[in-house]
Coordinates of C-alpha atoms in Angstrom, one line a residue:
M1464 CA 22.4 5.2 -120.1
I1465 CA 23.5 4.3 -116.9
S1466 CA 27.5 4.4 -115.5
K1467 CA 29.3 2.2 -114.4
Q1468 CA 29.4 4.5 -111.5
E1469 CA 25.6 5.0 -110.9
L1470 CA 25.3 1.3 -110.9
S1471 CA 28.0 0.8 -108.1
S1472 CA 26.0 3.2 -106.3
S1473 CA 22.7 1.8 -106.2
L1474 CA 24.4 -2.0 -105.6
G1475 CA 26.2 -0.7 -102.4
V1476 CA 29.5 -1.9 -104.0
C1477 CA 33.2 0.2 -105.1
N1478 CA 33.9 1.4 -108.2
S1479 CA 36.9 -1.2 -108.3
T1480 CA 34.3 -4.0 -107.6
I1481 CA 32.3 -3.4 -110.7
S1482 CA 35.8 -2.9 -112.9
N1483 CA 37.2 -6.2 -111.5
W1484 CA 33.2 -8.3 -112.2
I1485 CA 33.3 -6.6 -115.6
R1486 CA 37.5 -8.2 -115.9
T1487 CA 36.4 -11.7 -114.9
G1488 CA 33.6 -11.7 -116.6
L1489 CA 31.2 -11.3 -114.4
L1490 CA 29.2 -8.3 -116.2
P1491 CA 29.3 -7.1 -119.6
D1492 CA 31.2 -4.3 -120.5
Y1493 CA 30.1 -1.3 -122.2
Q1494 CA 28.3 -2.1 -126.1
K1495 CA 30.9 -0.5 -128.5
G1496 CA 30.4 3.1 -128.9
Q1497 CA 28.1 3.5 -125.4
E1498 CA 28.6 5.4 -122.7
G1499 CA 26.0 3.7 -120.7
Y1500 CA 24.2 0.2 -120.4
S1501 CA 20.3 0.3 -121.8
P1502 CA 17.8 -1.0 -119.1
R1503 CA 17.5 -4.3 -120.7
T1504 CA 21.3 -4.8 -120.4
I1505 CA 21.2 -3.6 -116.6
E1506 CA 17.8 -6.0 -115.4
D1507 CA 20.1 -8.5 -116.8
I1508 CA 23.0 -7.7 -114.7
M1509 CA 20.7 -7.7 -111.9
S1510 CA 19.4 -11.1 -112.3
Q1511 CA 23.1 -12.5 -113.1
I1512 CA 24.3 -11.1 -109.6
Q1513 CA 21.0 -12.3 -107.9
A1514 CA 22.2 -16.0 -109.6
T1515 CA 25.4 -15.6 -108.2
N1516 CA 24.9 -14.5 -104.5
K1517 CA 27.2 -11.8 -104.8
L1518 CA 25.3 -9.0 -103.1
K1519 CA 24.3 -10.9 -100.6
S1520 CA 28.1 -12.9 -100.0
R1521 CA 29.1 -8.5 -99.4
V1522 CA 26.7 -8.5 -96.3
N1523 CA 27.9 -6.9 -93.8
R1524 CA 27.4 -5.6 -90.3
S1525 CA 26.2 -2.1 -91.8
H1526 CA 23.9 -3.0 -93.9
K1527 CA 21.3 -5.5 -90.9
H1528 CA 19.0 -3.1 -89.8
E1529 CA 17.1 -4.7 -87.1
L1530 CA 17.4 -4.0 -83.6
Q1531 CA 20.3 -4.3 -81.1
I1532 CA 19.1 -4.7 -77.2
V1533 CA 21.6 -3.0 -75.5
T1534 CA 21.5 -4.1 -71.4
G1535 CA 23.7 -2.0 -69.2
T1536 CA 23.5 -3.7 -66.1
L1537 CA 20.4 -5.0 -66.8
S1538 CA 19.3 -7.9 -67.5
Y1539 CA 18.8 -9.0 -71.4
A1540 CA 15.2 -10.1 -70.3
E1541 CA 14.5 -7.0 -68.5
S1542 CA 16.2 -5.0 -71.4
K1543 CA 14.4 -6.7 -74.0
L1544 CA 10.8 -6.7 -72.3
L1545 CA 11.5 -2.6 -71.4
V1546 CA 12.5 -1.9 -75.1
E1547 CA 9.6 -3.1 -76.6
W1548 CA 7.1 -2.0 -74.5
L1549 CA 8.2 1.1 -75.5
L1550 CA 8.4 0.5 -78.7
Q1551 CA 4.6 -0.4 -78.6
L1552 CA 3.9 2.9 -76.6
S1553 CA 5.5 4.4 -79.6
E1554 CA 3.6 3.1 -82.7
R1555 CA 0.6 4.0 -80.0
H1556 CA 0.8 7.4 -79.6
Q1557 CA 3.2 8.4 -83.5
L1558 CA 6.3 9.3 -81.4
S1559 CA 9.8 9.3 -82.9
V1560 CA 12.5 8.4 -81.3
D1561 CA 13.2 12.1 -80.2
A1562 CA 10.4 12.3 -78.7
L1563 CA 10.2 9.2 -77.1
M1564 CA 13.3 10.1 -75.1
C1565 CA 12.4 13.5 -74.4
C1566 CA 9.1 12.5 -72.4
L1567 CA 10.3 9.8 -71.1
S1568 CA 12.9 12.2 -69.4
I1569 CA 10.2 14.1 -68.4
K1570 CA 8.4 12.0 -66.7
A1571 CA 11.6 10.4 -64.9
L1572 CA 12.2 13.8 -63.5
D1573 CA 9.4 14.6 -62.3
D1574 CA 8.8 11.3 -60.4
A1575 CA 12.4 12.7 -58.9
Q1576 CA 10.2 15.8 -58.1
L1577 CA 12.9 17.8 -60.0
I1578 CA 10.1 19.4 -61.8
K1579 CA 6.4 20.0 -62.0
M1580 CA 4.7 18.8 -65.2
D1581 CA 1.7 19.5 -66.5
W1582 CA 1.0 17.1 -68.5
A1583 CA -2.6 18.3 -69.8
N1584 CA -1.5 21.4 -71.4
S1585 CA 2.3 20.4 -71.7
Q1586 CA 4.1 22.9 -69.8
L1587 CA 6.6 22.4 -67.3
S1588 CA 8.8 24.2 -64.7
S1589 CA 10.9 24.4 -62.2
S1590 CA 13.1 25.7 -59.4
S1591 CA 15.9 26.1 -62.5
D1592 CA 14.7 28.7 -65.4
E1593 CA 17.8 27.5 -67.5
F1594 CA 16.7 23.9 -67.1
T1595 CA 12.6 24.6 -67.8
L1596 CA 13.9 26.3 -70.6
F1597 CA 16.0 23.4 -71.6
L1598 CA 13.3 21.0 -71.3
Q1599 CA 10.5 22.7 -72.6
T1600 CA 13.0 24.1 -75.5
W1601 CA 12.6 19.8 -76.0
L1602 CA 9.2 18.9 -75.7
D1603 CA 7.9 21.8 -77.8
E1604 CA 10.0 20.5 -80.9
Q1605 CA 8.0 17.4 -81.0
G1606 CA 5.0 19.0 -82.5
L1607 CA 3.0 16.5 -79.7
P1608 CA -0.5 17.4 -79.4
Q1609 CA -1.2 19.7 -75.9
D1610 CA -3.0 17.3 -74.2
L1611 CA -0.2 14.7 -73.1
E1612 CA -2.4 13.2 -70.3
P1613 CA -3.4 9.7 -72.9
L1614 CA 0.6 9.6 -73.0
Q1615 CA 1.0 10.6 -68.9
R1616 CA -1.4 6.8 -68.5
D1617 CA 0.6 4.9 -70.5
L1618 CA 3.5 5.8 -68.7
L1619 CA 2.3 5.2 -65.3
G1620 CA 2.8 2.1 -65.4
L1621 CA 6.7 2.8 -66.3
T1622 CA 9.9 2.3 -63.2
V1623 CA 13.3 3.9 -64.0
P1624 CA 15.2 0.9 -62.3
E1625 CA 17.2 2.1 -59.7
K1626 CA 20.3 -0.3 -60.6
E1627 CA 20.9 1.0 -64.0
P1628 CA 22.0 4.8 -63.9
D1629 CA 22.0 5.1 -67.4
F1630 CA 18.8 3.5 -68.0
M1631 CA 17.8 6.0 -70.7
G1632 CA 20.3 5.5 -72.4
V1633 CA 20.1 1.3 -72.4
I1634 CA 16.2 2.3 -74.4
Y1635 CA 18.2 4.6 -76.8
E1636 CA 21.0 3.1 -77.6
S1637 CA 19.2 0.2 -78.2
M1638 CA 16.3 1.8 -80.6
R1639 CA 19.5 3.0 -82.6
S1640 CA 20.2 0.4 -85.5
L1641 CA 23.0 -1.1 -85.6
S1642 CA 24.0 0.2 -88.4
E1643 CA 23.6 3.4 -87.7
K1644 CA 25.5 2.9 -84.0
A1645 CA 28.3 0.9 -87.3
K1646 CA 28.0 3.8 -88.9
L1647 CA 29.6 6.4 -86.2
G1648 CA 32.1 4.0 -84.9
A1649 CA 29.8 4.4 -81.4
F1650 CA 28.5 1.5 -79.0
F1651 CA 27.3 1.3 -76.1
T1652 CA 30.6 1.4 -73.2
P1653 CA 29.9 -1.9 -70.4
A1654 CA 30.2 -0.4 -67.0
E1655 CA 32.9 -3.6 -66.4
L1656 CA 35.1 -1.4 -68.2
V1657 CA 35.2 1.5 -66.2
E1658 CA 33.3 0.5 -62.4
D1659 CA 37.2 0.3 -61.2
I1660 CA 37.7 3.8 -61.7
V1661 CA 37.9 6.5 -59.0
L1662 CA 37.3 10.1 -60.0
P1663 CA 38.7 12.5 -57.3
A1664 CA 35.4 15.4 -56.7
T1665 CA 37.5 17.8 -57.0
A1666 CA 39.0 17.4 -60.5
S1667 CA 37.4 19.1 -63.9
V1668 CA 35.9 16.4 -66.3
L1669 CA 35.9 16.0 -70.0
D1670 CA 34.5 13.1 -72.0
P1671 CA 34.8 14.2 -76.4
C1672 CA 32.3 11.6 -76.8
S1673 CA 30.2 11.0 -74.4
G1674 CA 26.8 9.6 -75.7
T1675 CA 24.3 9.7 -72.9
G1676 CA 26.4 9.7 -70.1
T1677 CA 27.4 6.2 -69.8
I1678 CA 30.9 6.5 -68.7
L1679 CA 30.6 9.1 -66.3
L1680 CA 27.8 8.1 -64.5
H1681 CA 29.4 4.8 -63.7
V1682 CA 32.5 6.1 -62.2
L1683 CA 31.5 9.5 -60.8
D1684 CA 30.7 10.7 -56.8
R1685 CA 27.6 12.6 -56.0
A1686 CA 29.8 14.9 -54.2
H1687 CA 31.1 16.1 -57.6
A1688 CA 30.0 18.9 -58.4
P1689 CA 28.0 19.3 -61.7
S1690 CA 29.7 22.2 -63.4
L1691 CA 33.0 20.6 -63.0
I1692 CA 31.5 17.6 -65.7
H1693 CA 31.9 18.3 -69.5
L1694 CA 30.0 16.7 -72.4
R1695 CA 30.7 17.1 -75.6
D1696 CA 29.3 14.7 -78.9
V1697 CA 28.1 14.2 -82.4
D1698 CA 24.4 13.7 -81.5
S1699 CA 22.2 16.7 -79.5
L1700 CA 20.0 14.0 -78.7
A1701 CA 22.2 12.0 -76.5
L1702 CA 23.6 14.9 -75.1
R1703 CA 19.6 16.3 -73.9
I1704 CA 19.4 13.1 -72.5
A1705 CA 23.4 12.8 -70.5
K1706 CA 21.6 16.1 -69.2
V1707 CA 18.9 14.8 -67.5
N1708 CA 20.8 11.6 -66.5
F1709 CA 23.2 13.7 -64.4
A1710 CA 20.3 16.0 -63.0
L1711 CA 18.7 12.4 -61.8
F1712 CA 22.1 11.7 -60.6
F1713 CA 23.3 14.1 -58.8
Q1714 CA 19.6 14.9 -57.5
R1715 CA 19.6 18.6 -58.5
I1716 CA 19.3 21.3 -61.0
D1717 CA 20.6 24.7 -59.5
E1718 CA 24.2 23.3 -60.9
L1719 CA 24.1 21.4 -64.3
V1720 CA 27.3 19.8 -66.3
H1721 CA 27.9 21.2 -69.1
T1722 CA 26.5 19.3 -72.6
E1723 CA 28.5 20.6 -75.8
V1724 CA 28.1 19.6 -80.0
M1725 CA 31.3 19.2 -80.9
D1726 CA 33.2 17.1 -83.5
V1727 CA 36.3 14.7 -81.7
L1728 CA 37.7 15.0 -85.2
E1729 CA 37.3 18.7 -85.9
E1730 CA 40.5 20.5 -84.3
Q1731 CA 39.5 21.3 -80.6
P1732 CA 39.3 24.9 -78.9
Q1733 CA 41.9 25.6 -76.4
E1734 CA 41.3 23.9 -73.0
R1735 CA 42.7 21.6 -70.0
F1736 CA 40.9 19.6 -68.0
D1737 CA 42.2 17.3 -64.9
Y1738 CA 40.8 13.8 -66.3
I1739 CA 39.6 13.0 -70.0
I1740 CA 37.6 9.4 -69.5
T1741 CA 36.1 8.7 -72.7
N1742 CA 35.0 5.4 -75.6
P1743 CA 35.7 7.3 -79.1
P1744 CA 34.0 5.8 -81.9
W1745 CA 35.7 3.2 -84.0
G1746 CA 35.9 2.8 -87.3
A1747 CA 33.6 5.5 -87.8
K1748 CA 32.3 5.2 -92.1
L1749 CA 34.5 8.2 -93.5
D1750 CA 34.0 9.0 -97.6
K1751 CA 37.4 9.5 -99.3
K1752 CA 36.8 13.2 -99.1
R1753 CA 36.4 13.4 -95.1
K1754 CA 39.8 11.2 -95.0
K1755 CA 41.8 12.8 -96.9
E1756 CA 40.9 16.3 -95.0
L1757 CA 41.2 14.4 -91.6
R1758 CA 44.9 12.9 -93.3
K1759 CA 45.9 16.9 -94.2
T1760 CA 44.8 18.3 -90.5
Y1761 CA 46.9 14.9 -88.5
P1762 CA 49.4 14.6 -90.7
E1763 CA 51.9 12.9 -87.8
L1764 CA 49.1 10.3 -87.3
K1765 CA 49.3 9.2 -90.9
S1766 CA 46.2 7.6 -90.4
P1767 CA 41.9 9.3 -90.2
E1768 CA 41.3 6.4 -87.9
S1769 CA 38.6 8.1 -85.7
F1770 CA 39.9 6.7 -82.0
S1771 CA 43.9 7.5 -83.3
I1772 CA 42.6 11.2 -83.5
A1773 CA 40.2 11.2 -80.7
V1774 CA 43.4 10.2 -78.3
F1775 CA 45.8 12.7 -80.2
N1776 CA 43.0 15.9 -79.2
A1777 CA 42.9 14.4 -75.7
L1778 CA 46.8 14.8 -75.1
G1779 CA 46.6 18.7 -75.6
K1780 CA 43.5 18.9 -73.4
L1781 CA 45.3 17.3 -70.2
K1782 CA 46.3 19.8 -67.2
R1783 CA 49.9 20.0 -67.4
G1784 CA 49.7 20.7 -63.2
S1785 CA 47.0 20.2 -60.6
Q1786 CA 45.4 21.2 -57.5
T1787 CA 47.8 20.0 -55.6
G1788 CA 50.8 21.2 -57.6
S1789 CA 52.0 17.8 -59.2
R1790 CA 51.6 17.0 -62.6
Q1791 CA 50.9 13.1 -61.5
N1792 CA 47.7 13.7 -60.8
S1793 CA 45.4 14.4 -64.9
R1794 CA 45.2 11.5 -66.5
L1795 CA 43.6 10.0 -69.3
I1796 CA 41.2 7.4 -69.7
F1797 CA 40.7 5.9 -73.0
I1798 CA 38.4 2.4 -74.2
L1799 CA 40.3 1.7 -77.1
P1800 CA 40.5 -1.4 -79.7
E1801 CA 42.9 -3.9 -79.1
S1802 CA 44.0 -3.7 -82.6
L1803 CA 45.6 -0.1 -81.8
L1804 CA 48.4 -1.3 -80.4
Y1805 CA 49.3 -4.2 -83.3
V1806 CA 47.6 -2.3 -86.8
D1807 CA 50.5 -0.8 -89.1
A1808 CA 47.5 2.0 -89.8
H1809 CA 48.3 2.9 -86.0
K1810 CA 51.7 3.6 -85.4
G1811 CA 51.5 6.7 -86.1
I1812 CA 49.1 7.3 -82.5
R1813 CA 51.9 4.3 -81.0
E1814 CA 55.0 6.8 -81.7
I1815 CA 53.4 10.0 -80.4
L1816 CA 52.5 7.7 -77.2
F1817 CA 55.5 5.2 -76.6
E1818 CA 58.0 8.4 -77.0
R1819 CA 56.6 11.2 -75.1
Q1820 CA 57.1 11.6 -71.5
Y1821 CA 53.9 9.6 -70.5
K1822 CA 53.7 7.0 -67.8
I1823 CA 51.3 4.2 -69.1
A1824 CA 49.1 1.2 -68.2
I1825 CA 46.5 -0.6 -70.6
R1826 CA 44.4 -3.6 -69.2
F1827 CA 43.0 -5.9 -71.3
F1828 CA 39.4 -6.8 -71.8
G1829 CA 39.0 -9.7 -74.4
K1830 CA 35.8 -9.0 -76.8
A1831 CA 33.3 -6.7 -74.4
F1832 CA 30.8 -5.4 -76.5
K1833 CA 28.2 -7.1 -77.7
G1834 CA 27.7 -7.7 -81.5
V1835 CA 31.6 -5.9 -82.2
M1836 CA 34.6 -8.8 -82.8
S1837 CA 37.1 -6.3 -81.5
S1838 CA 39.0 -7.6 -78.3
V1839 CA 38.7 -4.3 -76.2
I1840 CA 42.3 -2.9 -73.8
R1841 CA 41.4 0.1 -71.4
L1842 CA 44.4 3.0 -71.6
E1843 CA 45.5 5.1 -69.0
L1844 CA 48.1 7.6 -69.3
Q1845 CA 49.4 10.3 -67.2
R1846 CA 52.3 12.9 -67.9
G1847 CA 55.5 11.7 -66.2
K1848 CA 58.4 9.2 -67.1
R1849 CA 58.4 7.6 -69.6
Q1850 CA 56.5 4.3 -68.4
L1851 CA 54.4 0.7 -69.8
Q1852 CA 52.7 -1.9 -68.2
L1853 CA 50.7 -4.2 -69.5
E1854 CA 48.0 -5.8 -67.1
R1855 CA 46.0 -9.3 -68.4
E1856 CA 44.0 -11.6 -66.3
G1857 CA 45.6 -9.8 -62.9
Q1858 CA 48.8 -10.1 -64.0
S1859 CA 51.0 -7.0 -64.6
M1860 CA 54.5 -6.6 -66.3
E1861 CA 57.1 -3.3 -67.5
I1862 CA 58.2 -3.2 -71.0
P1863 CA 61.2 -1.8 -72.2
F1864 CA 60.8 1.2 -74.6
E1865 CA 63.6 -0.6 -76.2
L1866 CA 61.9 -4.1 -77.3
L1867 CA 58.9 -1.5 -78.8
A1868 CA 61.1 0.9 -80.4
Q1869 CA 62.5 -2.8 -82.2
N1870 CA 58.7 -3.4 -82.9
Y1871 CA 57.1 -0.8 -85.0
F1872 CA 56.0 0.6 -81.2
R1873 CA 53.8 -2.7 -80.4
P1874 CA 53.8 -3.8 -77.3
P1875 CA 54.5 -7.7 -77.1
A1876 CA 51.2 -9.9 -76.7
L1877 CA 52.3 -11.4 -73.5
E1878 CA 50.8 -13.1 -70.7
T1879 CA 53.5 -13.6 -68.1
K1880 CA 55.9 -12.2 -66.9
A1881 CA 58.9 -15.6 -68.2
E1882 CA 57.5 -14.9 -71.6
L1883 CA 59.0 -11.5 -71.4
Q1884 CA 62.5 -12.5 -70.3
I1885 CA 62.3 -14.8 -72.9
L1886 CA 60.9 -12.6 -75.7
Q1887 CA 63.8 -10.6 -74.5
K1888 CA 66.4 -13.1 -74.7
I1889 CA 65.3 -13.7 -78.4
L1890 CA 65.6 -10.6 -79.1
D1891 CA 68.7 -9.6 -77.9
R1892 CA 70.4 -12.4 -79.8
P1893 CA 72.2 -11.4 -83.2
S1894 CA 69.8 -11.6 -86.1
F1895 CA 69.3 -10.6 -89.3
T1896 CA 66.0 -10.3 -92.1
L1897 CA 64.8 -11.9 -95.3
A1898 CA 64.3 -7.6 -96.3
Q1899 CA 68.0 -7.7 -95.9
G1900 CA 68.5 -10.4 -98.8
D1901 CA 67.9 -10.2 -101.4
S1902 CA 64.5 -12.8 -101.2
T1903 CA 61.1 -12.4 -103.3
F1904 CA 57.2 -12.2 -102.2
G1905 CA 54.6 -13.0 -103.7
L1906 CA 50.9 -13.1 -103.3
G1907 CA 48.6 -15.7 -104.5
I1908 CA 46.0 -15.7 -106.8
V1909 CA 43.1 -14.1 -107.3
T1910 CA 40.8 -15.1 -109.6
G1911 CA 37.4 -12.9 -108.7
N1912 CA 35.4 -16.0 -109.7
N1913 CA 35.9 -18.9 -108.1
K1914 CA 32.8 -20.7 -109.4
A1915 CA 33.7 -19.4 -112.7
H1916 CA 37.5 -20.3 -112.9
L1917 CA 38.0 -23.4 -109.9
K1918 CA 37.0 -26.5 -110.6
N1919 CA 36.7 -29.4 -108.0
E1920 CA 37.9 -32.1 -110.4
P1921 CA 41.2 -32.9 -112.3
A1922 CA 40.9 -32.8 -116.2
P1923 CA 42.8 -32.2 -119.2
G1924 CA 44.4 -28.9 -119.3
L1925 CA 43.5 -28.1 -115.5
E1926 CA 46.4 -28.1 -113.2
P1927 CA 46.2 -28.2 -109.1
I1928 CA 45.7 -25.3 -107.4
Y1929 CA 46.1 -25.5 -103.1
T1930 CA 44.6 -23.1 -100.8
G1931 CA 45.3 -22.3 -97.1
K1932 CA 42.6 -25.5 -96.1
E1933 CA 45.5 -27.9 -97.9
L1934 CA 48.9 -26.2 -96.4
Q1935 CA 49.6 -28.1 -93.4
P1936 CA 53.3 -28.1 -92.0
F1937 CA 55.6 -28.8 -94.3
A1938 CA 53.4 -30.3 -96.8
F1939 CA 50.2 -30.0 -98.4
D1940 CA 46.8 -31.8 -98.0
A1941 CA 46.0 -33.6 -101.8
P1942 CA 44.8 -30.7 -103.8
R1943 CA 41.0 -29.6 -103.7
K1944 CA 40.6 -27.4 -106.5
F1945 CA 41.9 -27.4 -110.1
I1946 CA 42.6 -24.4 -112.5
R1947 CA 43.3 -23.4 -116.2
F1948 CA 45.4 -20.9 -115.8
E1949 CA 45.4 -18.0 -118.0
P1950 CA 46.4 -15.5 -116.0
A1951 CA 44.7 -12.5 -118.1
K1952 CA 41.5 -13.7 -118.0
L1953 CA 41.9 -13.6 -113.8
Q1954 CA 42.0 -11.0 -111.3
Q1955 CA 45.4 -11.0 -109.7
V1956 CA 48.1 -13.0 -110.8
A1957 CA 52.1 -12.3 -109.7
P1958 CA 54.6 -13.4 -112.4
L1959 CA 54.6 -16.7 -113.3
Q1960 CA 58.2 -17.5 -113.2
L1961 CA 57.9 -17.1 -109.2
Y1962 CA 55.2 -19.7 -109.5
R1963 CA 57.3 -22.5 -111.1
Q1964 CA 60.5 -21.5 -108.9
P1965 CA 61.5 -23.5 -105.6
K1966 CA 59.7 -21.1 -102.9
I1967 CA 58.7 -20.6 -98.9
C1968 CA 54.4 -21.5 -99.1
Y1969 CA 52.7 -20.2 -95.9
R1970 CA 48.9 -19.4 -94.6
F1971 CA 47.5 -15.7 -94.8
I1972 CA 45.1 -16.5 -92.3
S1973 CA 46.1 -18.1 -89.5
K1974 CA 47.2 -17.6 -85.8
E1975 CA 50.9 -19.0 -86.0
L1976 CA 52.9 -19.8 -89.4
K1977 CA 52.3 -22.8 -90.8
V1978 CA 54.8 -23.3 -94.1
V1979 CA 55.5 -25.7 -96.9
A1980 CA 58.9 -25.8 -99.0
D1981 CA 57.3 -26.3 -102.4
F1982 CA 59.7 -27.5 -105.1
K1983 CA 56.7 -28.0 -107.5
G1984 CA 55.9 -25.1 -108.6
S1985 CA 52.7 -25.0 -107.5
L1986 CA 50.0 -22.7 -108.1
L1987 CA 48.8 -20.9 -104.9
L1988 CA 45.2 -19.3 -104.6
N1989 CA 45.2 -15.5 -102.4
S1990 CA 44.7 -17.6 -99.2
I1991 CA 48.3 -18.1 -99.5
N1992 CA 51.3 -16.2 -100.0
F1993 CA 55.0 -17.2 -100.6
I1994 CA 58.7 -16.2 -100.8
V1995 CA 61.4 -17.3 -103.3
P1996 CA 63.8 -16.8 -100.4
D1997 CA 67.5 -15.0 -101.3
R1998 CA 69.6 -18.3 -103.4
R1999 CA 71.7 -17.8 -100.5
L2000 CA 69.5 -19.6 -97.7
S2001 CA 68.4 -22.9 -97.5
I2002 CA 64.7 -23.7 -98.3
K2003 CA 64.5 -26.6 -96.3
A2004 CA 66.3 -24.7 -93.6
L2005 CA 64.0 -21.7 -93.3
C2006 CA 61.1 -24.1 -94.0
A2007 CA 61.6 -25.9 -90.7
F2008 CA 62.6 -23.2 -88.8
L2009 CA 59.7 -20.6 -89.8
N2010 CA 57.6 -24.0 -88.7
S2011 CA 59.6 -24.1 -85.5
P2012 CA 57.7 -23.4 -81.6
V2013 CA 59.9 -21.1 -81.6
A2014 CA 59.6 -19.5 -84.9
S2015 CA 55.3 -19.1 -83.8
F2016 CA 55.9 -17.5 -80.7
L2017 CA 57.8 -14.9 -82.0
Y2018 CA 54.8 -13.9 -84.5
Q2019 CA 52.4 -14.6 -81.8
R2020 CA 53.9 -12.1 -79.2
L2021 CA 55.6 -9.6 -81.7
F2022 CA 52.3 -8.8 -84.5
N2023 CA 49.4 -10.7 -82.7
S2024 CA 47.7 -10.9 -85.8
I2025 CA 45.5 -13.5 -87.6
K2026 CA 46.6 -12.7 -90.8
V2027 CA 50.8 -12.8 -92.1
L2028 CA 51.5 -10.1 -93.9
R2029 CA 55.3 -9.4 -95.9
R2030 CA 56.0 -6.9 -93.6
Q2031 CA 56.0 -9.5 -91.0
I2032 CA 57.7 -12.2 -92.9
E2033 CA 60.4 -9.8 -94.1
H2034 CA 61.2 -8.3 -90.5
F2035 CA 61.4 -11.5 -88.4
P2036 CA 63.9 -11.7 -86.3
I2037 CA 66.0 -14.5 -87.3
P2038 CA 69.5 -15.9 -85.7
Q2039 CA 72.7 -15.1 -87.1
A2040 CA 73.8 -19.1 -85.9
F2041 CA 70.7 -19.8 -89.0
K2042 CA 73.4 -20.8 -91.4
E2043 CA 75.5 -23.0 -89.3
Y2044 CA 72.7 -24.8 -88.2
S2045 CA 70.9 -25.5 -91.4
P2046 CA 72.3 -28.7 -92.3
A2047 CA 70.1 -29.7 -89.2
L2048 CA 67.3 -28.4 -89.8
E2049 CA 67.1 -29.5 -93.5
N2050 CA 67.2 -33.1 -91.6
L2051 CA 64.1 -32.3 -89.9
H2052 CA 62.4 -30.7 -92.6
D2053 CA 63.2 -33.5 -94.8
W2054 CA 62.1 -36.2 -91.8
Q2055 CA 59.1 -34.6 -91.1
V2056 CA 58.1 -34.2 -94.9
E2057 CA 58.2 -37.9 -94.9
G2058 CA 55.4 -38.5 -92.1
N2059 CA 57.9 -38.4 -88.8
E2060 CA 57.2 -36.9 -85.6
G2061 CA 59.8 -34.1 -85.2
R2062 CA 58.3 -31.2 -83.5
W2063 CA 60.1 -31.6 -80.3
E2064 CA 64.0 -32.1 -82.2
L2065 CA 63.1 -28.7 -84.2
H2066 CA 61.9 -27.0 -81.5
V2067 CA 65.2 -27.6 -79.1
L2068 CA 67.1 -26.9 -82.5
T2069 CA 65.4 -23.6 -82.7
A2070 CA 66.3 -22.8 -78.6
K2071 CA 69.8 -23.3 -79.3
M2072 CA 69.7 -21.1 -82.1
Y2073 CA 69.0 -18.1 -79.7
G2074 CA 70.3 -19.0 -77.0
L2075 CA 67.9 -20.5 -74.9
D2076 CA 68.6 -22.7 -71.4
D2077 CA 66.5 -25.7 -70.4
L2078 CA 63.8 -24.5 -68.5
E2079 CA 63.3 -21.2 -71.0
T2080 CA 62.9 -24.0 -73.5
E2081 CA 60.8 -26.5 -71.8
V2082 CA 58.7 -23.3 -70.4
L2083 CA 58.1 -21.7 -74.5
W2084 CA 57.6 -25.5 -75.3
K2085 CA 54.6 -25.6 -73.0
T2086 CA 53.1 -22.3 -74.1
M2087 CA 53.3 -23.2 -77.1
G2088 CA 51.1 -26.1 -76.7
G2089 CA 53.5 -28.7 -77.0
E2090 CA 52.6 -32.2 -74.6
D2091 CA 54.2 -33.0 -71.3
L2092 CA 57.9 -34.2 -71.8

């Protein structure tokens, strides 16, 4: 007999997914009196899953095993050609990735005359006993034939491109599967994210997630003493490549960089550095036990997220003084996902960064990593008087810390100083939130099996159910789906009376607020959530207010999210003047529900509620895509 846990493991899904599939009728439960599935039942289950395409629809980045060509400063064509040529060479000589990187390293060092390699006898020598032992040990571990001259002859045609200092890192990262990189949360750092950084030649430098040394190879000066450079990573092969990379970079082996296998998520040794610069793992895949351990180890963070832990540990390693006696010289520089600034799960590390005495600059780079959807920031931190500077597309602005505290330590996603001034004026206005009243929030319906439960045509016993695609500001388009509403057969359902009450419906996935005041007791799919407001608030007026350009400006700048979450709506600052302006808002609601244009009039009214002047009102109108006046 095969248990549900064994079935979930073999399918690569979690136990809760199996339970949901059983509840919604996609899979059968155990037969009465049995504690597992028979082989015949498993065959039927697999056929059913393949027929419904459930597993295919769940494929994500972690399951992709194809190579991802990394380019560095090379062109895609150059990098792809080199990788494919080296793959063929590896197959011809039966080389593992480890063995290939070892042989490429030896060839590059031999060509640079830093070592002397006897390919016929697999023996090497150099002026450094330490470096010779390091390379010879690496080579001997590969179990290659003693005579490597055939391999040497094939490698004669390979020239290391001088314009890419981490050429071997490019090759290594290209040969690692995308699934392996996703599991570790580690991706090759593009040079443009760091190439403007200058490190003093006398500074001690740590890269705690160095990989093959990409970042420091692009920012160090060759006058730097190798012994001041410390590289760490969980990938021992990457560190070996890094040691070779820096021998080639400095063109010397009498003094070597320090390399050490160490997990940045573990508690760290007590030590201090002038500069700590890295691109830590993003979203490393951790099992439940590991996450539980990390939460216990780092209670301040309230999250086991890998990059938050990396930042936290680095803060404790930053020197409090420097050779010049100034506290301002030591610096932390991290490449991070922009989500650190806005997602609730990262509030713990934001609070630490923005409440302590740190001078912080954040530069925005957009989507800089190939194959990674997350936008990128560079965080630079020094000890000193608290300051937060945002740099985006050449514009720089200082963000008041009072604003951060008001916004769960999220820096506002602003593009201009004019926007900052308007935002501050809005937030200074007396306001209230829906969390302060008696409002109720509800979730749209999750059927668990849309194909079985949703119909494309109306029929007796079916009623319309709206999706986010039909929800437009102020009104629903005609329904496209219909359902027989039987809550016991559905995976997630709010209490029925909530759906049937007058309510505010809002799109769950949206870059701006889009809401409808529903007085028909409509059913909603899970791409729409809803609010039953405090009875003292006008539903029509609240609908008009949330559909206004001013409200969308606040939502976008404060939360910077494509998911409209309950907590965002609950804590949305509604001006105290709302009740005074409710009759005018209701009129604008009815006017637009009838199909009339009233966006500008709504914008002027809500801007007035926040005390904005005519110029600020016009600036905000254009900012939110309004037509020229």
